[in-house]
mmCIF file of C-alpha atoms in Angstrom:
data_model
loop_
_atom_site.group_PDB
_atom_site.id
_atom_site.type_symbol
_atom_site.label_atom_id
_atom_site.label_comp_id
_atom_site.label_asym_id
_atom_site.label_seq_id
_atom_site.Cartn_x
_atom_site.Cartn_y
_atom_site.Cartn_z
ATOM 1 C CA MET A 24 0.315 -0.222 0.044
ATOM 2 C CA GLU A 25 3.290 2.057 0.796
ATOM 3 C CA THR A 26 4.596 1.995 -2.803
ATOM 4 C CA ALA A 27 0.686 2.625 -4.510
ATOM 5 C CA ALA A 28 0.320 5.947 -1.979
ATOM 6 C CA ALA A 29 3.905 7.288 -3.299
ATOM 7 C CA ILE A 30 3.428 6.407 -6.938
ATOM 8 C CA GLN A 31 -0.036 8.114 -6.847
ATOM 9 C CA PRO A 32 0.970 11.667 -7.430
ATOM 10 C CA THR A 33 3.364 10.915 -10.500
ATOM 11 C CA THR A 34 0.751 8.629 -12.280
ATOM 12 C CA LYS A 35 -1.448 11.890 -11.686
ATOM 13 C CA LEU A 36 0.073 13.979 -13.566
ATOM 14 C CA TRP A 37 -0.961 12.133 -16.765
ATOM 15 C CA ASN A 38 -3.601 12.170 -16.379
ATOM 16 C CA GLY A 39 -4.932 15.318 -18.117
ATOM 17 C CA GLY A 40 -7.264 18.228 -17.042
ATOM 18 C CA LYS A 41 -3.846 19.703 -16.149
ATOM 19 C CA SER A 42 0.015 20.158 -17.473
ATOM 20 C CA PRO A 43 2.100 17.127 -17.117
ATOM 21 C CA PHE A 44 4.833 19.604 -16.897
ATOM 22 C CA ASN A 45 3.491 22.256 -15.242
ATOM 23 C CA VAL A 46 3.579 25.338 -17.625
ATOM 24 C CA SER A 47 1.152 26.577 -20.505
ATOM 25 C CA TYR A 48 0.990 25.835 -23.458
ATOM 26 C CA GLY A 49 2.955 29.220 -24.756
ATOM 27 C CA LYS A 50 5.527 28.656 -21.859
ATOM 28 C CA LEU A 51 6.239 24.849 -23.209
ATOM 29 C CA MET A 52 6.070 25.723 -26.681
ATOM 30 C CA MET A 53 9.518 28.986 -26.433
ATOM 31 C CA TRP A 54 11.404 26.432 -24.150
ATOM 32 C CA TYR A 55 11.269 24.011 -27.665
ATOM 33 C CA PHE A 56 11.616 26.619 -29.887
ATOM 34 C CA LEU A 57 15.124 27.875 -28.508
ATOM 35 C CA MET A 58 16.297 24.775 -27.785
ATOM 36 C CA SER A 59 15.183 24.496 -31.759
ATOM 37 C CA ASP A 60 17.551 27.449 -31.735
ATOM 38 C CA ALA A 61 20.362 25.891 -30.001
ATOM 39 C CA PHE A 62 20.573 23.760 -32.472
ATOM 40 C CA THR A 63 21.002 26.605 -35.187
ATOM 41 C CA PHE A 64 23.531 28.339 -33.265
ATOM 42 C CA GLY A 65 25.319 25.076 -32.186
ATOM 43 C CA ALA A 66 25.297 24.131 -35.869
ATOM 44 C CA PHE A 67 27.647 27.083 -36.663
ATOM 45 C CA LEU A 68 29.571 27.505 -33.872
ATOM 46 C CA ILE A 69 30.082 23.981 -35.037
ATOM 47 C CA SER A 70 30.840 24.719 -38.277
ATOM 48 C CA TYR A 71 33.656 27.340 -37.933
ATOM 49 C CA GLY A 72 35.095 24.845 -35.319
ATOM 50 C CA THR A 73 35.437 22.273 -38.440
ATOM 51 C CA ILE A 74 36.985 24.326 -40.521
ATOM 52 C CA ARG A 75 39.714 26.479 -37.983
ATOM 53 C CA PHE A 76 40.442 22.558 -37.357
ATOM 54 C CA SER A 77 41.338 21.620 -40.602
ATOM 55 C CA GLN A 78 43.441 25.403 -41.130
ATOM 56 C CA ASN A 79 47.231 25.189 -39.712
ATOM 57 C CA VAL A 80 46.801 28.578 -39.170
ATOM 58 C CA TRP A 81 43.750 30.884 -37.481
ATOM 59 C CA ALA A 82 43.312 35.027 -37.162
ATOM 60 C CA ASP A 83 44.802 35.718 -33.695
ATOM 61 C CA PRO A 84 41.338 37.232 -31.919
ATOM 62 C CA ASN A 85 43.600 39.638 -29.778
ATOM 63 C CA HIS A 86 44.983 41.254 -32.253
ATOM 64 C CA VAL A 87 41.746 41.648 -34.776
ATOM 65 C CA PHE A 88 39.892 42.432 -32.128
ATOM 66 C CA ASN A 89 41.956 45.233 -30.121
ATOM 67 C CA ALA A 90 40.490 48.569 -30.565
ATOM 68 C CA PHE A 91 38.682 50.413 -28.103
ATOM 69 C CA PRO A 92 35.880 53.770 -29.915
ATOM 70 C CA LEU A 93 37.365 57.188 -29.488
ATOM 71 C CA THR A 94 41.221 55.739 -28.636
ATOM 72 C CA GLY A 95 43.056 55.746 -31.936
ATOM 73 C CA HIS A 96 45.587 52.783 -32.769
ATOM 74 C CA THR A 97 46.040 51.980 -29.256
ATOM 75 C CA ASN A 98 46.394 47.821 -28.463
ATOM 76 C CA LEU A 99 43.268 47.171 -26.199
ATOM 77 C CA PRO A 100 42.979 43.182 -26.688
ATOM 78 C CA LEU A 101 39.169 42.033 -25.949
ATOM 79 C CA ALA A 102 38.326 45.367 -23.837
ATOM 80 C CA PHE A 103 35.510 46.590 -26.543
ATOM 81 C CA VAL A 104 33.978 42.926 -26.243
ATOM 82 C CA SER A 105 34.148 42.470 -22.438
ATOM 83 C CA LEU A 106 32.078 45.759 -22.964
ATOM 84 C CA MET A 107 29.641 44.777 -25.138
ATOM 85 C CA THR A 108 29.768 41.200 -22.913
ATOM 86 C CA PHE A 109 28.845 42.847 -19.744
ATOM 87 C CA ILE A 110 26.038 44.965 -21.783
ATOM 88 C CA LEU A 111 23.801 41.907 -22.685
ATOM 89 C CA ILE A 112 24.244 40.624 -19.319
ATOM 90 C CA LEU A 113 23.495 43.689 -18.057
ATOM 91 C CA SER A 114 20.332 43.712 -19.437
ATOM 92 C CA SER A 115 20.057 39.715 -18.865
ATOM 93 C CA VAL A 116 19.434 41.065 -15.243
ATOM 94 C CA THR A 117 16.957 44.064 -15.852
ATOM 95 C CA MET A 118 14.529 41.404 -18.013
ATOM 96 C CA VAL A 119 14.690 38.734 -15.231
ATOM 97 C CA LEU A 120 13.525 41.342 -12.482
ATOM 98 C CA ALA A 121 10.910 42.675 -15.490
ATOM 99 C CA VAL A 122 9.883 38.818 -15.007
ATOM 100 C CA HIS A 123 9.593 39.048 -11.489
ATOM 101 C CA GLU A 124 7.875 42.216 -11.214
ATOM 102 C CA GLY A 125 4.883 40.795 -13.776
ATOM 103 C CA HIS A 126 4.874 38.011 -10.497
ATOM 104 C CA ASN A 127 3.649 40.520 -8.199
ATOM 105 C CA MET A 128 1.283 42.172 -10.910
ATOM 106 C CA ASN A 129 3.300 45.352 -10.397
ATOM 107 C CA ARG A 130 2.685 47.153 -13.820
ATOM 108 C CA LYS A 131 5.006 50.280 -13.281
ATOM 109 C CA GLY A 132 8.039 47.302 -12.032
ATOM 110 C CA VAL A 133 8.016 45.615 -15.480
ATOM 111 C CA GLU A 134 7.405 48.597 -17.214
ATOM 112 C CA LYS A 135 10.627 50.143 -16.191
ATOM 113 C CA TRP A 136 13.281 47.296 -15.893
ATOM 114 C CA LEU A 137 11.521 46.246 -19.531
ATOM 115 C CA VAL A 138 12.868 50.084 -20.969
ATOM 116 C CA PHE A 139 16.425 49.860 -18.966
ATOM 117 C CA THR A 140 16.107 46.036 -21.330
ATOM 118 C CA ILE A 141 15.543 47.373 -24.541
ATOM 119 C CA LEU A 142 18.151 50.321 -23.989
ATOM 120 C CA GLY A 143 20.464 47.597 -23.222
ATOM 121 C CA GLY A 144 19.618 45.754 -26.702
ATOM 122 C CA LEU A 145 20.447 48.816 -28.068
ATOM 123 C CA ALA A 146 23.090 49.432 -27.124
ATOM 124 C CA PHE A 147 24.881 46.270 -27.330
ATOM 125 C CA LEU A 148 23.629 46.944 -31.151
ATOM 126 C CA GLY A 149 25.360 49.847 -31.382
ATOM 127 C CA CYS A 150 28.336 48.591 -29.911
ATOM 128 C CA GLN A 151 28.029 45.190 -32.513
ATOM 129 C CA ALA A 152 27.186 48.172 -35.449
ATOM 130 C CA TRP A 153 30.874 50.114 -34.638
ATOM 131 C CA GLU A 154 32.547 46.689 -34.427
ATOM 132 C CA TRP A 155 31.260 45.173 -37.374
ATOM 133 C CA THR A 156 32.313 49.066 -39.354
ATOM 134 C CA HIS A 157 35.824 49.135 -37.494
ATOM 135 C CA LEU A 158 36.592 45.671 -39.138
ATOM 136 C CA ILE A 159 35.129 46.509 -42.610
ATOM 137 C CA THR A 160 36.735 49.676 -42.877
ATOM 138 C CA GLY A 161 39.740 48.660 -41.493
ATOM 139 C CA ASP A 162 43.296 49.446 -42.713
ATOM 140 C CA HIS A 163 45.939 46.499 -42.803
ATOM 141 C CA ALA A 164 49.339 45.990 -45.055
ATOM 142 C CA VAL A 165 49.652 42.327 -46.681
ATOM 143 C CA LEU A 166 52.076 40.983 -48.192
ATOM 144 C CA VAL A 167 49.903 39.452 -52.064
ATOM 145 C CA ASN A 168 52.222 37.904 -54.379
ATOM 146 C CA GLY A 169 55.136 40.329 -53.463
ATOM 147 C CA THR A 170 53.264 43.360 -53.587
ATOM 148 C CA LEU A 171 52.131 45.564 -50.436
ATOM 149 C CA GLN A 172 48.398 46.586 -50.103
ATOM 150 C CA HIS A 173 45.784 47.208 -47.722
ATOM 151 C CA TRP A 174 42.950 45.279 -46.981
ATOM 152 C CA GLY A 175 39.860 45.400 -44.939
ATOM 153 C CA THR A 176 38.552 42.261 -42.707
ATOM 154 C CA THR A 177 35.561 41.507 -44.800
ATOM 155 C CA VAL A 178 34.264 38.408 -46.063
ATOM 156 C CA SER A 179 36.440 37.688 -48.867
ATOM 157 C CA HIS A 180 39.508 39.219 -47.454
ATOM 158 C CA ASN A 181 41.603 38.225 -44.440
ATOM 159 C CA PRO A 182 44.127 40.393 -43.977
ATOM 160 C CA TRP A 183 45.273 38.949 -40.157
ATOM 161 C CA GLY A 184 47.185 35.668 -42.069
ATOM 162 C CA PRO A 185 51.066 34.803 -39.895
ATOM 163 C CA GLU A 186 53.752 37.869 -40.085
ATOM 164 C CA VAL A 187 56.672 37.055 -43.485
ATOM 165 C CA ASN A 188 59.635 39.664 -43.574
ATOM 166 C CA TYR A 189 58.966 42.132 -46.227
ATOM 167 C CA ASN A 190 62.417 44.502 -46.751
ATOM 168 C CA GLY A 191 63.177 43.514 -43.084
ATOM 169 C CA ALA A 192 59.777 44.689 -42.061
ATOM 170 C CA GLU A 193 57.245 42.465 -40.764
ATOM 171 C CA VAL A 194 53.995 42.433 -43.167
ATOM 172 C CA ALA A 195 51.023 40.056 -42.094
ATOM 173 C CA SER A 196 50.036 37.354 -44.980
ATOM 174 C CA PRO A 197 46.460 36.454 -46.383
ATOM 175 C CA GLY A 198 44.823 34.513 -43.708
ATOM 176 C CA PRO A 199 41.926 31.782 -44.224
ATOM 177 C CA ILE A 200 39.439 33.033 -46.567
ATOM 178 C CA ALA A 201 37.321 32.113 -44.368
ATOM 179 C CA PHE A 202 37.214 33.614 -41.073
ATOM 180 C CA GLY A 203 35.038 36.617 -42.260
ATOM 181 C CA GLY A 204 32.453 34.392 -43.407
ATOM 182 C CA TYR A 205 31.999 33.088 -40.281
ATOM 183 C CA PHE A 206 32.872 36.043 -37.817
ATOM 184 C CA PHE A 207 29.723 38.222 -40.221
ATOM 185 C CA GLY A 208 27.382 35.505 -40.621
ATOM 186 C CA ILE A 209 27.646 33.809 -36.599
ATOM 187 C CA THR A 210 28.036 37.228 -34.807
ATOM 188 C CA GLY A 211 25.220 38.964 -37.586
ATOM 189 C CA PHE A 212 22.785 35.695 -36.575
ATOM 190 C CA HIS A 213 23.172 36.781 -32.975
ATOM 191 C CA GLY A 214 22.839 40.768 -33.318
ATOM 192 C CA PHE A 215 19.250 39.431 -35.409
ATOM 193 C CA HIS A 216 18.181 37.454 -33.019
ATOM 194 C CA VAL A 217 19.128 40.681 -30.439
ATOM 195 C CA PHE A 218 17.606 42.894 -32.820
ATOM 196 C CA SER A 219 14.070 41.029 -32.877
ATOM 197 C CA GLY A 220 14.902 40.708 -28.762
ATOM 198 C CA VAL A 221 14.375 44.446 -28.976
ATOM 199 C CA VAL A 222 11.226 44.729 -30.907
ATOM 200 C CA ILE A 223 9.639 41.706 -28.798
ATOM 201 C CA ASN A 224 10.044 43.876 -25.647
ATOM 202 C CA GLY A 225 9.486 46.649 -27.267
ATOM 203 C CA ILE A 226 5.997 44.972 -27.961
ATOM 204 C CA MET A 227 5.633 43.664 -24.779
ATOM 205 C CA LEU A 228 6.214 47.334 -22.661
ATOM 206 C CA VAL A 229 3.534 48.888 -25.078
ATOM 207 C CA LYS A 230 0.566 46.055 -24.338
ATOM 208 C CA THR A 231 2.461 46.566 -20.623
ATOM 209 C CA ARG A 232 1.712 50.334 -21.040
ATOM 210 C CA LEU A 233 -2.455 49.274 -22.431
ATOM 211 C CA GLY A 234 -3.087 47.234 -19.764
ATOM 212 C CA HIS A 235 -3.559 44.325 -21.752
ATOM 213 C CA PHE A 236 -1.496 41.887 -18.942
ATOM 214 C CA ASP A 237 -3.211 43.111 -16.076
ATOM 215 C CA GLN A 238 -7.025 42.635 -17.698
ATOM 216 C CA ARG A 239 -5.731 39.130 -18.453
ATOM 217 C CA GLY A 240 -4.545 38.697 -14.963
ATOM 218 C CA HIS A 241 -0.725 37.288 -15.150
ATOM 219 C CA TYR A 242 1.949 38.335 -17.009
ATOM 220 C CA GLU A 243 3.002 35.054 -18.802
ATOM 221 C CA MET A 244 3.427 37.194 -22.232
ATOM 222 C CA ILE A 245 6.827 38.852 -20.448
ATOM 223 C CA GLU A 246 7.695 35.383 -18.754
ATOM 224 C CA LYS A 247 7.642 34.407 -22.879
ATOM 225 C CA ALA A 248 9.806 37.418 -23.546
ATOM 226 C CA GLY A 249 11.983 36.177 -21.474
ATOM 227 C CA LEU A 250 13.056 33.251 -22.512
ATOM 228 C CA TYR A 251 13.639 34.603 -25.722
ATOM 229 C CA TRP A 252 15.927 37.412 -24.279
ATOM 230 C CA HIS A 253 18.521 35.240 -22.045
ATOM 231 C CA PHE A 254 18.508 33.647 -24.418
ATOM 232 C CA VAL A 255 20.384 35.403 -26.520
ATOM 233 C CA ASP A 256 22.329 36.312 -23.895
ATOM 234 C CA LEU A 257 23.897 32.668 -23.621
ATOM 235 C CA VAL A 258 24.093 32.446 -26.987
ATOM 236 C CA TRP A 259 26.636 35.157 -27.154
ATOM 237 C CA VAL A 260 28.407 33.516 -24.274
ATOM 238 C CA PHE A 261 29.517 31.050 -26.872
ATOM 239 C CA VAL A 262 29.837 33.493 -29.175
ATOM 240 C CA PHE A 263 32.151 35.453 -27.097
ATOM 241 C CA LEU A 264 33.840 31.846 -26.258
ATOM 242 C CA CYS A 265 33.883 30.816 -29.795
ATOM 243 C CA PHE A 266 35.080 34.532 -31.312
ATOM 244 C CA TYR A 267 37.176 36.168 -28.919
ATOM 245 C CA LEU A 268 39.040 34.169 -26.220
ATOM 246 C CA ILE A 269 39.933 30.648 -28.240
ATOM 247 C CA MET B 24 -7.156 32.466 -24.783
ATOM 248 C CA SER B 25 -4.665 30.961 -22.663
ATOM 249 C CA GLN B 26 -6.337 29.759 -19.876
ATOM 250 C CA VAL B 27 -3.082 30.250 -17.091
ATOM 251 C CA THR B 28 -3.920 29.103 -13.726
ATOM 252 C CA THR B 29 -1.449 30.572 -11.745
ATOM 253 C CA ALA B 30 -0.386 28.112 -10.084
ATOM 254 C CA GLU B 31 1.623 27.123 -13.235
ATOM 255 C CA ILE B 32 3.862 30.261 -13.195
ATOM 256 C CA THR B 33 6.800 29.747 -11.710
ATOM 257 C CA HIS B 34 6.654 31.061 -9.047
ATOM 258 C CA HIS B 35 8.342 29.568 -5.848
ATOM 259 C CA HIS B 36 10.760 32.022 -3.634
ATOM 260 C CA ASP B 37 9.281 34.857 -1.562
ATOM 261 C CA ASP B 38 9.941 38.280 -3.063
ATOM 262 C CA LYS B 39 13.056 39.608 -1.598
ATOM 263 C CA SER B 40 14.845 36.046 -1.377
ATOM 264 C CA GLN B 41 14.059 35.973 -5.071
ATOM 265 C CA VAL B 42 15.707 39.991 -6.405
ATOM 266 C CA LYS B 43 18.614 38.890 -4.347
ATOM 267 C CA ARG B 44 19.326 35.429 -6.085
ATOM 268 C CA ILE B 45 18.602 37.258 -9.238
ATOM 269 C CA TRP B 46 21.358 39.658 -8.170
ATOM 270 C CA LYS B 47 24.104 37.465 -7.121
ATOM 271 C CA THR B 48 23.756 35.493 -10.087
ATOM 272 C CA PHE B 49 24.462 38.790 -11.950
ATOM 273 C CA TRP B 50 27.313 38.661 -9.380
ATOM 274 C CA LEU B 51 28.781 35.649 -10.400
ATOM 275 C CA LEU B 52 28.532 36.406 -13.984
ATOM 276 C CA LEU B 53 30.690 39.168 -13.425
ATOM 277 C CA PHE B 54 32.631 37.333 -11.795
ATOM 278 C CA LEU B 55 33.023 34.297 -14.438
ATOM 279 C CA THR B 56 33.740 36.656 -17.490
ATOM 280 C CA LEU B 57 36.443 38.512 -15.373
ATOM 281 C CA THR B 58 37.954 35.635 -14.987
ATOM 282 C CA GLU B 59 37.164 34.739 -18.803
ATOM 283 C CA LEU B 60 38.928 37.517 -19.404
ATOM 284 C CA GLY B 61 42.004 37.249 -17.114
ATOM 285 C CA ILE B 62 42.660 34.070 -19.141
ATOM 286 C CA GLY B 63 42.304 35.436 -22.404
ATOM 287 C CA LEU B 64 45.278 37.962 -22.200
ATOM 288 C CA THR B 65 46.853 35.464 -20.713
ATOM 289 C CA ILE B 66 46.674 33.829 -23.812
ATOM 290 C CA TYR B 67 48.012 36.921 -25.266
ATOM 291 C CA THR B 68 50.600 37.222 -23.078
ATOM 292 C CA LEU B 69 51.809 34.144 -23.430
ATOM 293 C CA HIS B 70 51.170 34.762 -27.317
ATOM 294 C CA LYS B 71 53.967 37.185 -27.368
ATOM 295 C CA GLY B 72 56.551 34.940 -25.841
ATOM 296 C CA ALA B 73 58.972 34.013 -28.201
ATOM 297 C CA ASN B 74 58.154 30.362 -27.489
ATOM 298 C CA PRO B 75 54.729 29.258 -26.601
ATOM 299 C CA ASN B 76 54.096 26.394 -24.006
ATOM 300 C CA HIS B 77 51.471 24.932 -26.315
ATOM 301 C CA THR B 78 50.216 22.659 -23.983
ATOM 302 C CA LEU B 79 49.447 25.591 -20.915
ATOM 303 C CA VAL B 80 47.623 28.002 -23.965
ATOM 304 C CA LEU B 81 45.662 24.379 -24.514
ATOM 305 C CA ALA B 82 44.740 24.156 -20.827
ATOM 306 C CA PHE B 83 43.588 27.617 -20.691
ATOM 307 C CA LYS B 84 41.980 27.520 -23.337
ATOM 308 C CA GLY B 85 40.201 24.096 -21.953
ATOM 309 C CA LEU B 86 39.528 26.034 -18.784
ATOM 310 C CA VAL B 87 37.585 28.960 -20.763
ATOM 311 C CA CYS B 88 35.184 25.737 -22.579
ATOM 312 C CA ILE B 89 34.526 25.101 -18.137
ATOM 313 C CA LEU B 90 33.776 28.229 -17.472
ATOM 314 C CA THR B 91 31.893 29.270 -20.006
ATOM 315 C CA LEU B 92 29.424 25.928 -19.508
ATOM 316 C CA ALA B 93 29.052 27.347 -16.001
ATOM 317 C CA LYS B 94 28.018 30.171 -16.783
ATOM 318 C CA ALA B 95 25.387 29.131 -19.749
ATOM 319 C CA PHE B 96 24.106 26.716 -16.852
ATOM 320 C CA TYR B 97 23.929 29.764 -14.129
ATOM 321 C CA ILE B 98 21.892 31.941 -16.869
ATOM 322 C CA VAL B 99 19.467 28.875 -18.159
ATOM 323 C CA SER B 100 18.669 27.679 -14.628
ATOM 324 C CA ILE B 101 18.406 30.636 -12.597
ATOM 325 C CA PHE B 102 17.219 33.783 -15.502
ATOM 326 C CA MET B 103 15.226 31.243 -17.469
ATOM 327 C CA HIS B 104 13.899 29.929 -14.082
ATOM 328 C CA LEU B 105 14.560 25.941 -16.161
ATOM 329 C CA GLY B 106 15.801 24.875 -12.536
ATOM 330 C CA ASP B 107 12.933 26.150 -10.541
ATOM 331 C CA GLU B 108 10.588 23.590 -13.370
ATOM 332 C CA ILE B 109 9.922 19.647 -12.839
ATOM 333 C CA ARG B 110 12.642 17.449 -13.305
ATOM 334 C CA ASN B 111 10.117 16.285 -16.427
ATOM 335 C CA LEU B 112 10.942 19.394 -18.397
ATOM 336 C CA ILE B 113 13.949 19.657 -17.760
ATOM 337 C CA MET B 114 14.601 16.267 -18.998
ATOM 338 C CA THR B 115 13.081 16.659 -22.297
ATOM 339 C CA ILE B 116 15.229 20.556 -22.731
ATOM 340 C CA ILE B 117 18.721 18.976 -21.521
ATOM 341 C CA VAL B 118 18.646 14.956 -23.243
ATOM 342 C CA PRO B 119 18.291 16.279 -27.058
ATOM 343 C CA LEU B 120 20.980 18.811 -26.460
ATOM 344 C CA MET B 121 23.351 15.831 -25.240
ATOM 345 C CA LEU B 122 23.476 15.502 -29.219
ATOM 346 C CA PHE B 123 26.147 18.171 -28.994
ATOM 347 C CA VAL B 124 28.103 15.543 -27.789
ATOM 348 C CA TRP B 125 28.179 13.354 -30.488
ATOM 349 C CA PHE B 126 28.228 16.724 -32.790
ATOM 350 C CA LEU B 127 31.189 18.477 -31.491
ATOM 351 C CA THR B 128 33.790 14.921 -31.267
ATOM 352 C CA ALA B 129 32.949 13.890 -34.540
ATOM 353 C CA PHE B 130 32.214 17.087 -36.560
ATOM 354 C CA LEU B 131 36.318 18.486 -34.688
ATOM 355 C CA TRP B 132 37.494 15.058 -35.322
ATOM 356 C CA ASP B 133 37.022 15.586 -39.090
ATOM 357 C CA GLY B 134 38.342 18.932 -39.034
ATOM 358 C CA ASN B 135 41.658 18.038 -37.379
ATOM 359 C CA ALA B 136 41.626 14.378 -40.304
ATOM 360 C CA TRP B 137 41.604 17.202 -42.682
ATOM 361 C CA LYS B 138 44.132 19.216 -41.642
ATOM 362 C CA ASN B 139 46.547 16.218 -41.425
ATOM 363 C CA LEU B 140 45.314 15.076 -45.032
ATOM 364 C CA ARG B 141 46.518 19.113 -46.040
ATOM 365 C CA ASN B 142 50.068 18.678 -44.236
ATOM 366 C CA THR B 143 50.708 15.383 -46.375
ATOM 367 C CA ASP B 144 51.293 15.382 -49.867
ATOM 368 C CA ALA B 145 48.397 14.126 -51.371
ATOM 369 C CA GLY B 146 46.604 16.703 -50.061
ATOM 370 C CA SER B 147 48.738 19.549 -50.569
ATOM 371 C CA ARG B 148 47.994 21.911 -53.468
ATOM 372 C CA PRO B 149 51.034 21.040 -56.066
ATOM 373 C CA SER B 150 50.425 17.306 -56.298
ATOM 374 C CA THR B 151 46.300 17.813 -57.615
ATOM 375 C CA GLU B 152 48.096 21.171 -59.468
ATOM 376 C CA LYS B 153 49.981 18.310 -61.590
ATOM 377 C CA VAL B 154 46.842 16.091 -61.578
ATOM 378 C CA GLN B 155 45.402 18.572 -63.677
ATOM 379 C CA GLN B 156 48.666 19.324 -65.912
ATOM 380 C CA GLN B 157 48.064 15.853 -67.066
ATOM 381 C CA THR B 158 44.714 15.971 -68.478
ATOM 382 C CA LEU B 159 45.742 18.665 -70.513
ATOM 383 C CA PRO B 160 46.992 16.917 -73.239
ATOM 384 C CA ALA B 161 43.904 14.632 -73.533
ATOM 385 C CA LYS B 162 42.079 18.219 -74.378
ATOM 386 C CA GLU B 163 44.957 18.959 -77.668
ATOM 387 C CA ASN B 164 44.242 15.517 -79.130
ATOM 388 C CA GLY B 165 40.397 16.932 -79.980
ATOM 389 C CA LYS B 166 39.175 14.775 -77.594
ATOM 390 C CA PRO B 167 35.395 16.224 -76.684
ATOM 391 C CA ASP B 168 35.351 17.604 -73.292
#
């Protein structure tokens, strides 16, 4: 009898009438969408890893990403991308605080934290725009077939190959062409997620202001938008690892 | 419209402790990120040296990967509240992600195999060009392509 009593609560979960996972349909589907999106990003990053493993040389991130706005040519490896990471983590915190205020049915609180989250997202996108512009319009001496050329980092040009001797000076040679495509492709796809996250949070802010969630009796939509926003932060953690740290 | 009862919305902690938990996670993530940054700069310094110790660089890179997984755990568990969901739901999310273990192993192994091939005579460019040159006379003999 004792075992029957112990089993009963778990079997009851699947008897129908309520969600066996104890979540609403929308939230469960958001989780499954995010899982599929994780596979998409994972496939991109693993493809990048495969190509990188197949090469004898690769661009050194400490040389490629060493610029900071308004500091000219000062060598500041990893500084700017650290700021971007900090912005995204902070906006993740403001989002989870918005979700928390939603639990308490505090409309003003949700509005306040959503505004901060949106500002964080926009700041991140601004940083990425600056970084891309800096890379694409950059001017690096590269020795191509015995003559010096000046290249930026694009999907077709990689001026970050191994250094070679040219008239007594060390000059870079062209690096693996895949670098630019993978960098702009994956950070671009992530940036698109940030952009759509900002749009979704904007819609949530408008709906909160209009009192839609108060009428509905719960702020679960904020939770779903929050899941998406945290996922964007989660992906950045891995992009940060794969492109900037290792 | 969705029929959500308040019981279905994840909310297991009382107000004050939940906010404290969120900020604690923030400081933890910040600390992990700064540690990663420190390791990244250490790798940079090692690379600047005349003879970088490749085993040490690899060990540091492995360490950053572990720290990244720790960050991912805290974001998913605390910020996304997955840690507060019931076990069945957690498993339907985590178990499929185990595919990544095979995915990473197989593809990185493949990439490495390509590198090894590239560095042998069979995979190097000059011999490929030799093969192409040998096929050229066939065209001159007037045979159709």
